[in-house]
Every structure is written in structure tokens, then in C-alpha cells.
Short mmCIF file of C-alpha atoms in Angstrom, two decimals:
data_model
loop_
_atom_site.label_atom_id
_atom_site.label_comp_id
_atom_site.label_asym_id
_atom_site.label_seq_id
_atom_site.Cartn_x
_atom_site.Cartn_y
_atom_site.Cartn_z
CA MET A 19 126.85 169.53 -10.94
CA ASP A 20 130.43 170.67 -10.89
CA THR A 21 131.52 174.22 -10.95
CA PRO A 22 133.67 174.69 -14.05
CA HIS A 23 137.28 175.52 -13.37
CA PRO A 24 138.02 178.72 -15.27
CA GLY A 25 141.30 180.53 -15.11
CA PRO A 26 144.85 179.31 -15.01
CA ASP A 27 145.74 175.94 -13.60
CA LEU A 28 147.65 176.70 -10.46
CA HIS A 29 148.71 173.14 -9.79
CA PRO A 30 152.31 172.74 -10.83
CA HIS A 31 151.90 169.01 -11.47
CA CYS A 32 149.94 169.96 -14.62
CA THR A 33 152.82 171.97 -16.08
CA ILE A 34 154.92 169.24 -17.56
CA VAL A 35 157.70 170.00 -19.99
CA PRO A 36 159.35 167.43 -22.24
CA PRO A 37 163.12 167.15 -22.30
CA TYR A 38 163.58 168.77 -25.72
CA LEU A 39 161.79 171.90 -24.53
CA LEU A 40 163.85 171.95 -21.36
CA VAL A 41 166.97 171.85 -23.50
CA ARG A 42 165.71 174.83 -25.46
CA LEU A 43 164.86 176.70 -22.27
CA ALA A 44 168.21 175.85 -20.74
CA LYS A 45 170.01 177.39 -23.72
CA LEU A 46 168.17 180.71 -23.52
CA ASP A 47 170.65 183.55 -23.31
CA ASP A 48 168.19 186.34 -22.58
CA PRO A 49 168.17 188.03 -19.18
CA ARG A 50 164.37 188.09 -19.21
CA PHE A 51 164.35 184.29 -19.16
CA ALA A 52 167.30 183.81 -16.83
CA GLN A 53 165.23 182.20 -14.09
CA ALA A 54 163.46 179.87 -16.50
CA ALA A 55 166.75 178.87 -18.09
CA ALA A 56 168.30 178.18 -14.68
CA ALA A 57 165.30 176.10 -13.63
CA ALA A 58 165.49 174.16 -16.89
CA ARG A 59 169.18 173.44 -16.41
CA GLU A 60 168.48 172.27 -12.87
CA SER A 61 165.66 170.05 -14.09
CA LEU A 62 167.86 168.55 -16.78
CA LEU A 63 170.44 167.68 -14.16
CA ARG A 64 167.75 165.88 -12.19
CA ASP A 65 166.42 164.18 -15.29
CA SER A 66 168.12 160.83 -15.02
CA GLN A 67 167.26 160.39 -11.33
CA ILE A 68 163.62 161.29 -11.86
CA ARG A 69 163.29 159.06 -14.88
CA GLN A 70 164.74 156.21 -12.90
CA LEU A 71 162.18 156.80 -10.16
CA ARG A 72 159.36 156.88 -12.68
CA GLY A 73 160.64 154.05 -14.77
CA GLY A 74 161.25 156.44 -17.63
CA GLU A 75 157.55 156.66 -18.22
CA HIS A 76 156.68 160.29 -17.76
CA PRO A 77 158.18 163.64 -18.58
CA PHE A 78 158.80 165.44 -15.33
CA THR A 79 157.35 168.46 -13.64
CA TYR A 80 159.00 171.77 -14.38
CA SER A 81 158.65 173.93 -11.33
CA GLY A 82 159.98 177.04 -13.04
CA ALA A 83 157.10 177.14 -15.47
CA ARG A 84 155.62 180.39 -14.22
CA THR A 85 158.78 182.37 -14.79
CA LEU A 86 158.24 182.50 -18.55
CA PRO A 87 157.77 185.93 -20.13
CA ALA A 88 154.79 188.10 -19.35
CA ARG A 89 151.75 187.33 -21.44
CA THR A 90 148.06 187.30 -20.67
CA PRO A 91 147.33 183.67 -19.77
CA GLY A 92 144.69 182.00 -21.87
CA GLU A 93 145.13 184.26 -24.89
CA SER A 94 145.45 182.47 -28.20
CA ASP A 95 148.68 182.83 -30.15
CA ARG A 96 147.89 181.28 -33.52
CA THR A 97 149.89 181.21 -36.71
CA ILE A 98 148.65 179.55 -39.88
CA SER A 99 151.04 178.70 -42.69
CA ASP A 100 150.40 177.49 -46.23
CA ALA A 101 152.51 174.62 -47.59
CA GLY A 102 151.23 175.34 -51.11
CA GLY A 103 150.85 171.67 -52.00
CA GLN A 104 154.42 170.82 -50.99
CA GLU A 105 155.44 168.46 -48.19
CA ARG A 106 157.74 170.97 -46.60
CA LEU A 107 157.04 172.57 -43.23
CA PRO A 108 156.15 175.09 -42.02
CA GLY A 109 155.28 176.73 -45.35
CA ARG A 110 154.50 180.40 -45.99
CA ARG A 111 152.96 182.30 -43.08
CA VAL A 112 149.53 183.52 -44.13
CA ARG A 113 147.69 184.51 -40.95
CA ALA A 114 148.87 185.47 -37.49
CA GLU A 115 146.94 186.09 -34.29
CA GLY A 116 144.48 188.93 -34.60
CA GLN A 117 144.65 189.26 -38.37
CA PRO A 118 141.29 189.25 -40.17
CA ALA A 119 139.87 186.28 -42.05
CA GLY A 120 140.83 185.96 -45.69
CA SER A 121 139.33 184.12 -48.63
CA ASP A 122 140.91 180.72 -48.04
CA PRO A 123 138.46 178.52 -46.08
CA ALA A 124 141.21 176.13 -44.95
CA VAL A 125 143.13 178.99 -43.32
CA ASN A 126 140.01 180.39 -41.69
CA GLU A 127 138.83 177.01 -40.44
CA ALA A 128 142.23 176.15 -38.99
CA TYR A 129 142.46 179.55 -37.27
CA ASP A 130 138.94 179.34 -35.84
CA SER A 131 139.21 175.78 -34.60
CA LEU A 132 142.59 176.38 -32.98
CA GLY A 133 140.87 179.21 -31.11
CA ALA A 134 137.93 176.96 -30.21
CA THR A 135 140.32 174.34 -28.84
CA GLN A 136 142.20 176.91 -26.79
CA ALA A 137 138.84 178.19 -25.49
CA LEU A 138 137.75 174.74 -24.32
CA PHE A 139 141.01 173.86 -22.59
CA TRP A 140 141.39 177.29 -20.97
CA THR A 141 137.86 178.07 -19.85
CA GLN A 142 136.88 174.56 -18.78
CA PHE A 143 140.13 173.01 -17.58
CA GLY A 144 142.36 176.02 -16.94
CA ARG A 145 144.97 174.72 -19.36
CA ASP A 146 146.86 177.39 -21.26
CA SER A 147 147.47 175.93 -24.72
CA ILE A 148 148.99 172.58 -25.59
CA ASP A 149 151.77 172.57 -23.03
CA GLY A 150 149.92 174.42 -20.28
CA LEU A 151 152.43 177.25 -20.65
CA GLY A 152 150.89 179.17 -23.53
CA LEU A 153 152.79 177.44 -26.31
CA PRO A 154 151.97 179.18 -29.62
CA MET A 155 149.56 177.17 -31.74
CA ASP A 156 151.01 176.66 -35.18
CA ALA A 157 149.30 174.97 -38.08
CA THR A 158 150.05 174.34 -41.73
CA VAL A 159 147.32 173.89 -44.34
CA HIS A 160 147.46 172.69 -47.97
CA TYR A 161 150.12 170.12 -47.10
CA GLY A 162 151.02 167.82 -50.01
CA LYS A 163 149.03 167.06 -53.10
CA GLN A 164 145.59 165.56 -52.49
CA TYR A 165 146.93 164.54 -49.10
CA ASP A 166 144.29 162.50 -47.25
CA ASN A 167 145.40 163.20 -43.72
CA ALA A 168 145.97 165.51 -40.80
CA PHE A 169 148.58 164.99 -38.11
CA TRP A 170 150.44 166.52 -35.17
CA ASP A 171 154.18 166.39 -35.87
CA GLY A 172 155.29 167.13 -32.32
CA GLU A 173 155.33 170.89 -32.89
CA ARG A 174 152.46 171.82 -35.21
CA MET A 175 149.18 170.68 -36.72
CA VAL A 176 149.37 169.75 -40.39
CA PHE A 177 146.34 169.46 -42.66
CA GLY A 178 145.95 168.04 -46.15
CA ASP A 179 143.37 169.09 -48.71
CA GLY A 180 141.99 165.59 -49.24
CA ASP A 181 141.64 163.99 -52.65
CA GLY A 182 138.21 165.48 -53.41
CA GLN A 183 136.84 162.02 -54.19
CA VAL A 184 136.74 160.39 -50.76
CA PHE A 185 137.95 163.16 -48.47
CA ASN A 186 137.29 166.87 -48.31
CA ARG A 187 139.89 169.18 -46.78
CA PHE A 188 140.78 168.07 -43.25
CA THR A 189 140.20 171.51 -41.71
CA ILE A 190 136.49 171.19 -42.44
CA SER A 191 135.81 169.40 -39.18
CA PRO A 192 136.46 171.14 -35.81
CA SER A 193 136.61 167.72 -34.15
CA VAL A 194 139.56 166.79 -36.39
CA ILE A 195 141.43 169.95 -35.43
CA GLY A 196 140.64 169.42 -31.74
CA HIS A 197 141.81 165.83 -32.15
CA GLU A 198 145.20 166.88 -33.54
CA LEU A 199 145.79 169.52 -30.86
CA THR A 200 144.95 167.02 -28.16
CA HIS A 201 147.75 164.77 -29.41
CA GLY A 202 149.95 167.68 -28.39
CA VAL A 203 148.35 167.86 -24.95
CA THR A 204 148.86 164.13 -24.49
CA GLN A 205 152.49 164.45 -25.59
CA PHE A 206 153.06 167.03 -22.84
CA THR A 207 151.24 165.06 -20.15
CA ALA A 208 150.69 161.28 -19.97
CA ASN A 209 152.70 160.85 -23.19
CA LEU A 210 150.95 157.56 -23.89
CA GLN A 211 152.99 155.29 -26.14
CA TYR A 212 151.49 155.22 -29.62
CA GLU A 213 151.07 151.49 -29.93
CA GLY A 214 148.57 148.86 -28.81
CA GLN A 215 146.20 149.77 -25.98
CA SER A 216 148.16 152.80 -24.80
CA GLY A 217 148.11 154.02 -28.41
CA ALA A 218 144.37 153.41 -28.65
CA LEU A 219 143.96 155.45 -25.46
CA ASN A 220 146.09 158.19 -27.02
CA GLU A 221 143.74 158.15 -30.01
CA SER A 222 140.60 157.99 -27.88
CA ILE A 223 141.66 160.95 -25.74
CA SER A 224 142.11 162.95 -28.95
CA ASP A 225 138.65 161.92 -30.10
CA VAL A 226 137.12 162.76 -26.70
CA PHE A 227 138.51 166.29 -26.59
CA GLY A 228 137.98 166.74 -30.34
CA ALA A 229 134.29 166.00 -29.79
CA LEU A 230 134.22 168.30 -26.76
CA VAL A 231 135.73 171.17 -28.78
CA GLU A 232 132.87 170.83 -31.26
CA GLN A 233 130.17 170.49 -28.58
CA HIS A 234 131.53 173.38 -26.51
CA THR A 235 131.72 175.66 -29.56
CA ARG A 236 128.18 174.80 -30.62
CA GLY A 237 126.77 174.84 -27.11
CA GLN A 238 125.47 171.31 -27.50
CA SER A 239 124.55 169.16 -24.54
CA SER A 240 125.45 165.49 -24.48
CA ALA A 241 121.98 164.61 -25.75
CA GLU A 242 122.15 167.14 -28.59
CA ALA A 243 125.62 166.21 -29.82
CA SER A 244 126.32 163.95 -32.79
CA TRP A 245 129.28 162.23 -31.12
CA LEU A 246 130.83 161.93 -34.57
CA ILE A 247 134.50 162.49 -35.31
CA GLY A 248 135.20 164.00 -38.71
CA ASP A 249 131.66 165.00 -39.56
CA GLY A 250 131.71 166.53 -43.07
CA LEU A 251 135.09 165.06 -43.96
CA PHE A 252 133.73 162.55 -46.47
CA THR A 253 132.58 163.80 -49.87
CA ASP A 254 129.04 163.12 -51.07
CA GLN A 255 130.38 160.11 -52.99
CA VAL A 256 130.99 158.17 -49.76
CA GLU A 257 128.32 156.20 -47.95
CA GLY A 258 129.07 157.44 -44.49
CA VAL A 259 128.56 160.29 -42.05
CA ALA A 260 132.00 160.59 -40.45
CA LEU A 261 135.25 158.78 -39.64
CA ARG A 262 134.08 157.46 -36.31
CA SER A 263 131.07 157.39 -34.02
CA MET A 264 131.77 157.54 -30.30
CA LYS A 265 128.18 156.72 -29.52
CA ALA A 266 128.02 153.68 -31.78
CA PRO A 267 131.50 152.58 -32.89
CA GLY A 268 131.43 150.63 -36.15
CA THR A 269 128.53 152.56 -37.69
CA ALA A 270 130.15 155.70 -39.11
CA TYR A 271 130.43 154.42 -42.70
CA ASN A 272 129.66 151.45 -44.88
CA ASP A 273 130.99 152.10 -48.35
CA ASP A 274 131.88 150.09 -51.46
CA VAL A 275 135.39 151.53 -51.59
CA LEU A 276 136.18 152.03 -47.91
CA GLY A 277 134.35 149.00 -46.59
CA LYS A 278 132.54 149.04 -43.27
CA ASP A 279 133.65 151.04 -40.26
CA PRO A 280 135.67 148.39 -38.34
CA GLN A 281 135.71 150.01 -34.90
CA PRO A 282 134.69 147.78 -31.98
CA GLY A 283 132.58 149.16 -29.14
CA SER A 284 133.47 146.54 -26.55
CA MET A 285 136.29 144.23 -25.54
CA ALA A 286 134.37 141.28 -26.96
CA ASP A 287 135.23 142.61 -30.43
CA TYR A 288 138.76 143.84 -29.64
CA ILE A 289 140.92 143.70 -32.77
CA GLU A 290 144.38 142.14 -32.66
CA THR A 291 146.42 143.45 -35.59
CA ASP A 292 149.95 144.47 -36.51
CA ASP A 293 148.67 147.27 -38.75
CA ASP A 294 147.98 150.81 -37.58
CA ASN A 295 150.47 150.46 -34.71
CA GLY A 296 148.40 147.67 -33.27
CA GLY A 297 145.00 149.05 -34.25
CA VAL A 298 145.22 152.36 -32.41
CA HIS A 299 142.47 153.89 -34.61
CA LEU A 300 140.35 150.75 -34.31
CA ASN A 301 140.31 149.77 -30.65
CA SER A 302 139.98 153.42 -29.63
CA GLY A 303 136.27 152.78 -30.23
CA ILE A 304 136.12 150.98 -26.87
CA PRO A 305 137.26 153.87 -24.60
CA ASN A 306 135.43 156.29 -26.91
CA ARG A 307 132.17 154.53 -26.17
CA ALA A 308 132.97 154.42 -22.46
CA PHE A 309 133.28 158.21 -22.45
CA TYR A 310 130.02 158.58 -24.36
CA LEU A 311 128.26 156.28 -21.86
CA VAL A 312 129.49 158.38 -18.93
CA ALA A 313 128.29 161.57 -20.65
CA ASP A 314 124.95 160.00 -21.49
CA ALA A 315 124.44 158.77 -17.94
CA LEU A 316 125.27 162.12 -16.36
CA GLY A 317 123.52 164.30 -18.94
CA GLY A 318 124.13 168.00 -19.37
CA ASN A 319 127.31 169.26 -21.00
CA ALA A 320 129.90 166.57 -21.59
CA TRP A 321 132.78 169.00 -21.10
CA GLU A 322 131.76 169.49 -17.48
CA ARG A 323 131.83 166.42 -15.24
CA PRO A 324 132.88 163.78 -17.84
CA GLY A 325 135.41 166.10 -19.50
CA ARG A 326 136.90 167.13 -16.18
CA ILE A 327 137.27 163.48 -15.07
CA TRP A 328 139.06 162.57 -18.32
CA TYR A 329 141.20 165.73 -18.24
CA ASN A 330 142.32 165.23 -14.64
CA THR A 331 143.13 161.61 -15.43
CA LEU A 332 145.21 162.60 -18.47
CA THR A 333 147.15 165.26 -16.60
CA GLY A 334 147.43 163.53 -13.25
CA THR A 335 149.96 161.02 -12.01
CA GLY A 336 147.90 157.85 -12.38
CA LEU A 337 148.95 157.00 -15.93
CA GLY A 338 152.22 155.70 -17.32
CA ARG A 339 153.41 155.67 -20.91
CA GLU A 340 152.26 152.09 -21.37
CA SER A 341 148.96 152.25 -19.47
CA ASP A 342 146.37 149.89 -20.91
CA PHE A 343 142.58 150.09 -20.95
CA ALA A 344 142.26 148.53 -17.49
CA ALA A 345 144.73 151.01 -15.98
CA PHE A 346 142.98 153.93 -17.64
CA ALA A 347 139.57 152.69 -16.47
CA ALA A 348 140.83 152.40 -12.89
CA ALA A 349 142.40 155.86 -13.11
CA THR A 350 139.20 157.50 -14.40
CA ALA A 351 137.18 155.76 -11.68
CA ALA A 352 139.64 156.99 -9.03
CA THR A 353 139.46 160.52 -10.45
CA ALA A 354 135.65 160.44 -10.46
CA ALA A 355 135.65 159.28 -6.84
CA GLN A 356 138.14 161.97 -5.89
CA LEU A 357 136.19 164.74 -7.60
CA HIS A 358 132.64 163.67 -6.84
CA GLY A 359 132.78 161.13 -4.05
CA ILE A 360 132.89 157.35 -3.86
CA GLY A 361 129.54 155.89 -4.87
CA GLY A 362 128.32 159.19 -6.28
CA ALA A 363 126.57 159.48 -9.62
CA ALA A 364 129.76 160.30 -11.51
CA HIS A 365 131.78 157.51 -9.91
CA ASN A 366 129.01 154.98 -10.59
CA ALA A 367 128.60 156.21 -14.19
CA VAL A 368 132.30 155.72 -14.86
CA LEU A 369 132.36 152.25 -13.33
CA GLN A 370 129.23 151.20 -15.22
CA ALA A 371 130.57 152.53 -18.54
CA TRP A 372 133.75 150.45 -18.25
CA VAL A 373 131.72 147.39 -17.31
CA THR A 374 129.42 147.92 -20.32
CA VAL A 375 132.35 148.02 -22.74
CA GLY A 376 133.92 144.98 -21.09
CA VAL A 377 137.04 146.59 -19.65
CA MET A 378 135.86 146.14 -16.05
CA THR A 379 134.02 143.13 -14.72
CA GLY A 380 131.93 144.89 -12.08
CA ARG A 381 133.83 143.18 -9.28
CA GLU A 382 136.53 145.84 -9.01
CA MET B 8 155.43 137.92 -58.69
CA LYS B 9 153.03 140.06 -56.67
CA VAL B 10 153.59 143.37 -54.89
CA ILE B 11 151.14 144.36 -52.16
CA VAL B 12 151.17 147.79 -50.53
CA SER B 13 148.90 148.29 -47.50
CA ARG B 14 148.51 151.71 -45.98
CA SER B 15 147.04 151.89 -42.49
CA GLY B 16 146.72 154.60 -39.88
CA GLY B 17 146.33 158.23 -40.74
CA MET B 18 143.84 160.35 -38.85
CA ALA B 19 141.04 158.40 -40.53
CA GLY B 20 142.48 155.02 -39.57
CA ILE B 21 141.25 153.53 -42.83
CA ARG B 22 143.28 150.67 -44.31
CA LEU B 23 143.76 150.68 -48.07
CA THR B 24 145.57 148.04 -50.11
CA TRP B 25 146.98 148.22 -53.64
CA GLU B 26 148.29 145.18 -55.46
CA VAL B 27 150.27 144.60 -58.66
CA ARG B 28 150.96 141.34 -60.49
CA VAL B 29 154.27 142.04 -62.15
CA GLU B 30 153.84 139.55 -64.98
CA GLU B 31 150.60 141.27 -65.99
CA GLN B 32 152.27 144.67 -66.38
CA PRO B 33 153.32 145.93 -69.83
CA ASP B 34 156.94 146.12 -68.67
CA PRO B 35 157.46 143.16 -66.28
CA ALA B 36 161.25 143.10 -66.70
CA THR B 37 161.52 146.74 -65.65
CA TRP B 38 159.31 146.03 -62.65
CA ALA B 39 161.42 143.02 -61.65
CA ASP B 40 164.66 144.99 -61.92
CA PHE B 41 163.19 147.80 -59.89
CA LEU B 42 161.91 145.45 -57.17
CA ASN B 43 165.27 143.72 -56.95
CA SER B 44 167.01 147.05 -56.56
CA LEU B 45 165.02 148.08 -53.49
CA PRO B 46 166.92 148.23 -50.16
CA TRP B 47 164.78 145.54 -48.51
CA ASP B 48 167.38 144.64 -45.91
CA ASP B 49 168.25 148.20 -44.95
CA VAL B 50 164.92 149.14 -43.40
CA THR B 51 165.11 150.13 -39.75
CA ASP B 52 162.29 150.44 -37.25
CA SER B 53 160.66 153.83 -37.11
CA GLU B 54 159.05 155.43 -34.07
CA ALA B 55 155.29 155.57 -34.33
CA ALA B 56 153.89 159.09 -34.61
CA PRO B 57 150.29 160.15 -34.06
CA ASP B 58 148.09 159.93 -37.13
CA ARG B 59 150.89 159.32 -39.62
CA PHE B 60 150.42 156.58 -42.19
CA ALA B 61 152.17 153.22 -41.88
CA TYR B 62 152.99 151.20 -45.01
CA ARG B 63 153.38 147.43 -45.13
CA ILE B 64 155.02 146.35 -48.39
CA ARG B 65 155.14 142.71 -49.35
CA CYS B 66 156.90 141.08 -52.29
CA ALA B 67 157.86 137.50 -51.46
CA PRO B 68 160.21 136.73 -49.85
CA HIS B 69 160.42 140.33 -48.65
CA GLU B 70 158.17 142.22 -46.26
CA VAL B 71 158.87 145.61 -44.71
CA VAL B 72 156.91 148.09 -42.61
CA LEU B 73 157.70 151.74 -43.19
CA GLY B 74 156.59 154.82 -41.30
CA GLU B 75 155.29 157.63 -43.48
CA THR B 76 158.49 159.62 -43.11
CA GLN B 77 160.50 156.63 -44.36
CA VAL B 78 158.60 156.47 -47.64
CA ASN B 79 161.15 158.43 -49.61
CA GLY B 80 163.34 157.80 -52.65
CA PRO B 81 162.82 154.34 -54.13
CA TRP B 82 160.12 153.42 -51.60
CA ARG B 83 158.08 156.44 -52.56
CA ASP B 84 158.63 155.57 -56.19
CA LEU B 85 157.37 152.04 -55.52
CA VAL B 86 154.25 153.21 -53.68
CA ASN B 87 153.47 155.68 -56.44
CA ARG B 88 153.99 153.03 -59.14
CA VAL B 89 151.76 150.50 -57.38
CA ARG B 90 149.04 153.09 -56.79
CA ALA B 91 149.28 154.26 -60.40
CA ALA B 92 148.93 150.67 -61.63
CA ASN B 93 145.70 150.55 -59.60
CA GLY B 94 144.43 153.73 -61.22
CA MET B 95 145.05 155.87 -58.11
#
């Protein structure tokens, strides 16, 4: 069993800043941030050379990360805004960090689940917020009219109220909120291209950590967890339990209006399509199931060994923007071997999971 | 003439399709004029964004794929009209 890794991540390779944030840092005209601004300017100057070396695939490491203003690492900094049914962001600020709960369940749910996500990433992986640098967590609720969606727009989480017929409000499920925040983490790390297999990995990683947020908050072991994404999101009128099942992809719903859950659970059923950016929400069922199989094989809490293997893979140097399933499988196996030894239980569980879902052949 | 709007993606990843047969509408001439006025040839590729909807709109001989943030102005009007004709 691994010892969890509480506290701040002291490895600078995990503090990766995208160019737009570097530009913002570089423009800071405040003496308190002088060192950070200088480091950002220096990094921007190096940008083209580094991108050439990396084939333009990865944002680069920002070595001046720890010069940002004093703040207690790991503390949440949440702000919830209310779009009031409009499609304009950010909306009216309705709750800031430390303010008490109000009467709006969407606001309270968003606030609580942002905190739960921060708690998972900080206490288990030592990651301070989305960017690893304590980026404030901003969310907007009541976006649009009967809006059937939630998304990460590159800066904030946005949640619709659902139509009330098929979907409830999207804040109702902690796994959905964890999913959206993890898109932010991916953006700041491997930055997987949102199309085809790399896009399906981007989606799967959000499902994995969305599920872990829920399990960690509820104190559920792998065996106790539902492994559902979006539990509670469907209204009672829908024949289904959730949006997706990581344990059994393709079984989450079977409804007259929505049809049957189309997710495949192995490469034998891989879906080729031009829709959904090449089926990113469909083929994500394959790596989702691989993660479940690893967690099931190892037992205990999935955020420990399995979560750490996936997290280190996401934030390490083994992935490129266009990594496919095979590359991700090899990277997770290498991470498992590095953390727990070649031929150990974790390494074998990872290899076997990828063989079971048809990504590896067993001869690797 | 048939108009087909398919919406895929979104956090749920559920594909929904709405279809309208123009000649069966109470105002087919208005529909035809509207469809002919759409900027079919001006659509540019949009960058995929996590969990946003993608719309594929077909009306022979035209077919366009729009990111959610591109569904504005006449395109939004079209999507709303097609959904309304399907009772949505």
C-alpha cells in the first residue's frame, strides 16, 4: 500500500503554466510579483525554442512558480456566480470563499464540490488547485435557459439547470463537478488534444478524477463505489441511472428518448465517428474501464495507488498532446513500474487492465 | 427539402437529432427563403472545447459543422426553429 502524498507538490515539473497565463504574469506591474513577472518574461522568451524541442506538444515548465504571492497552500479560493438564466459570463457573484450556505442548492452544491475537488487533489496528490499554483476556482450556475450541459471554458466551470424533463441541474452530481475541474487540470498539464483518442483520454481522465472526488468525499472503497458518472443527473422520467458507467460502459441508460448508452468497454467495439469530436464521450469508456479494472484488482481506495498512477501519468512528461490509447497505456504501465516496481501487483494490474480492454496485446 | 440538425457532445455526450421537412411546414416558402439566406459557405473551423456541444446541420447540398459558440445569429435561429418544429 502506498503512503498518500499530502502537502504541496515540490516537483517543479508539475507546475506547468500555459502561455496565456505567462503573458498575464509577465505584464504584472506590482513590486510584490516582480520576480514572478521576470520569470514569466524569461519563459516567454524561451517559448519558441522549448516548443520546437517538444514539437509544440506541451506547455512548458515555469520555474518561477513559487514566487507568487503569499497564501496558505491548499486552501480553497472559491467564487460562485449566478448567470440568472442568461448566457453571459461570469454572472452576478453570489458566494465567495468562507461565506455561509444560502438557499440556492445549485450555489451550495457547486461550492461544496469545488471544495471536495480541491481536497482530493491537494491531500492525495499535493496539487494546489487546477494549475498547481492555487488558481482561484470560479464557477457560474444557472447558465442559459433549460441548458442541458456543464463545461469548463478554459477559466471557469459553467453549469446549466437542465430542462427538468431529461436532466436535473448539473451541479447535482459531485462527479460532474469533479469532471469539469479536471478538464482544467488536463489543460494545465498534458493538454490532450480534444479530438479522437487523445480527446477520449481527456474525457476519461475527467471521469476518473470526477469519480475519485465522489469516492473520496464519501469515503467509499473501490468495492463500495458506484463507478457512475452523473449519478442523479437524469430525472425520474428517464430509464437510466447515470450518464456513464466506468465499471460497465454501455449500461448506464436505455431509454425510449435517449436510446441506449453507446459507450464501448473494449477496443473490439471502438466507435469511428465524425460526431462529438471523433467520439470523445463514447470511446472514453475504454480507458474508463481500464481504470476501474486496475482499482478492482488492487482493492482499497481507488484514489490511492490507481489514482496516483493516473495522476503522475497526467502530470509527468510521458504524454504529448496527441497521445493515443496505446501511448497512455504504456505511460501508465511505466508509472506503475516506477512507483511500485516492475512486476509488482500495481504494474501487473495496469498491464492486465489494458490487455482486457484490448489496448495492449499482452506481448508488450 | 429536408433540414437535419444533430447535436453531439456536451458533458453527457448524448447525440440528439431534429429534422424538418420544409414542404410539410405551414409556411414552406418562408422556410426556403430563410434556408437560402444562411451563410453556408462562410463557416470556418472552430477549435474543439471540452464538453461543449457540436452541431452538424444538413440541408442538401449543404452541410456544416458548428461549435456551440458559433451557433449565433441566423444559425441559432435555425436551430431554434428546427427544435420548435419538433416540439422541443
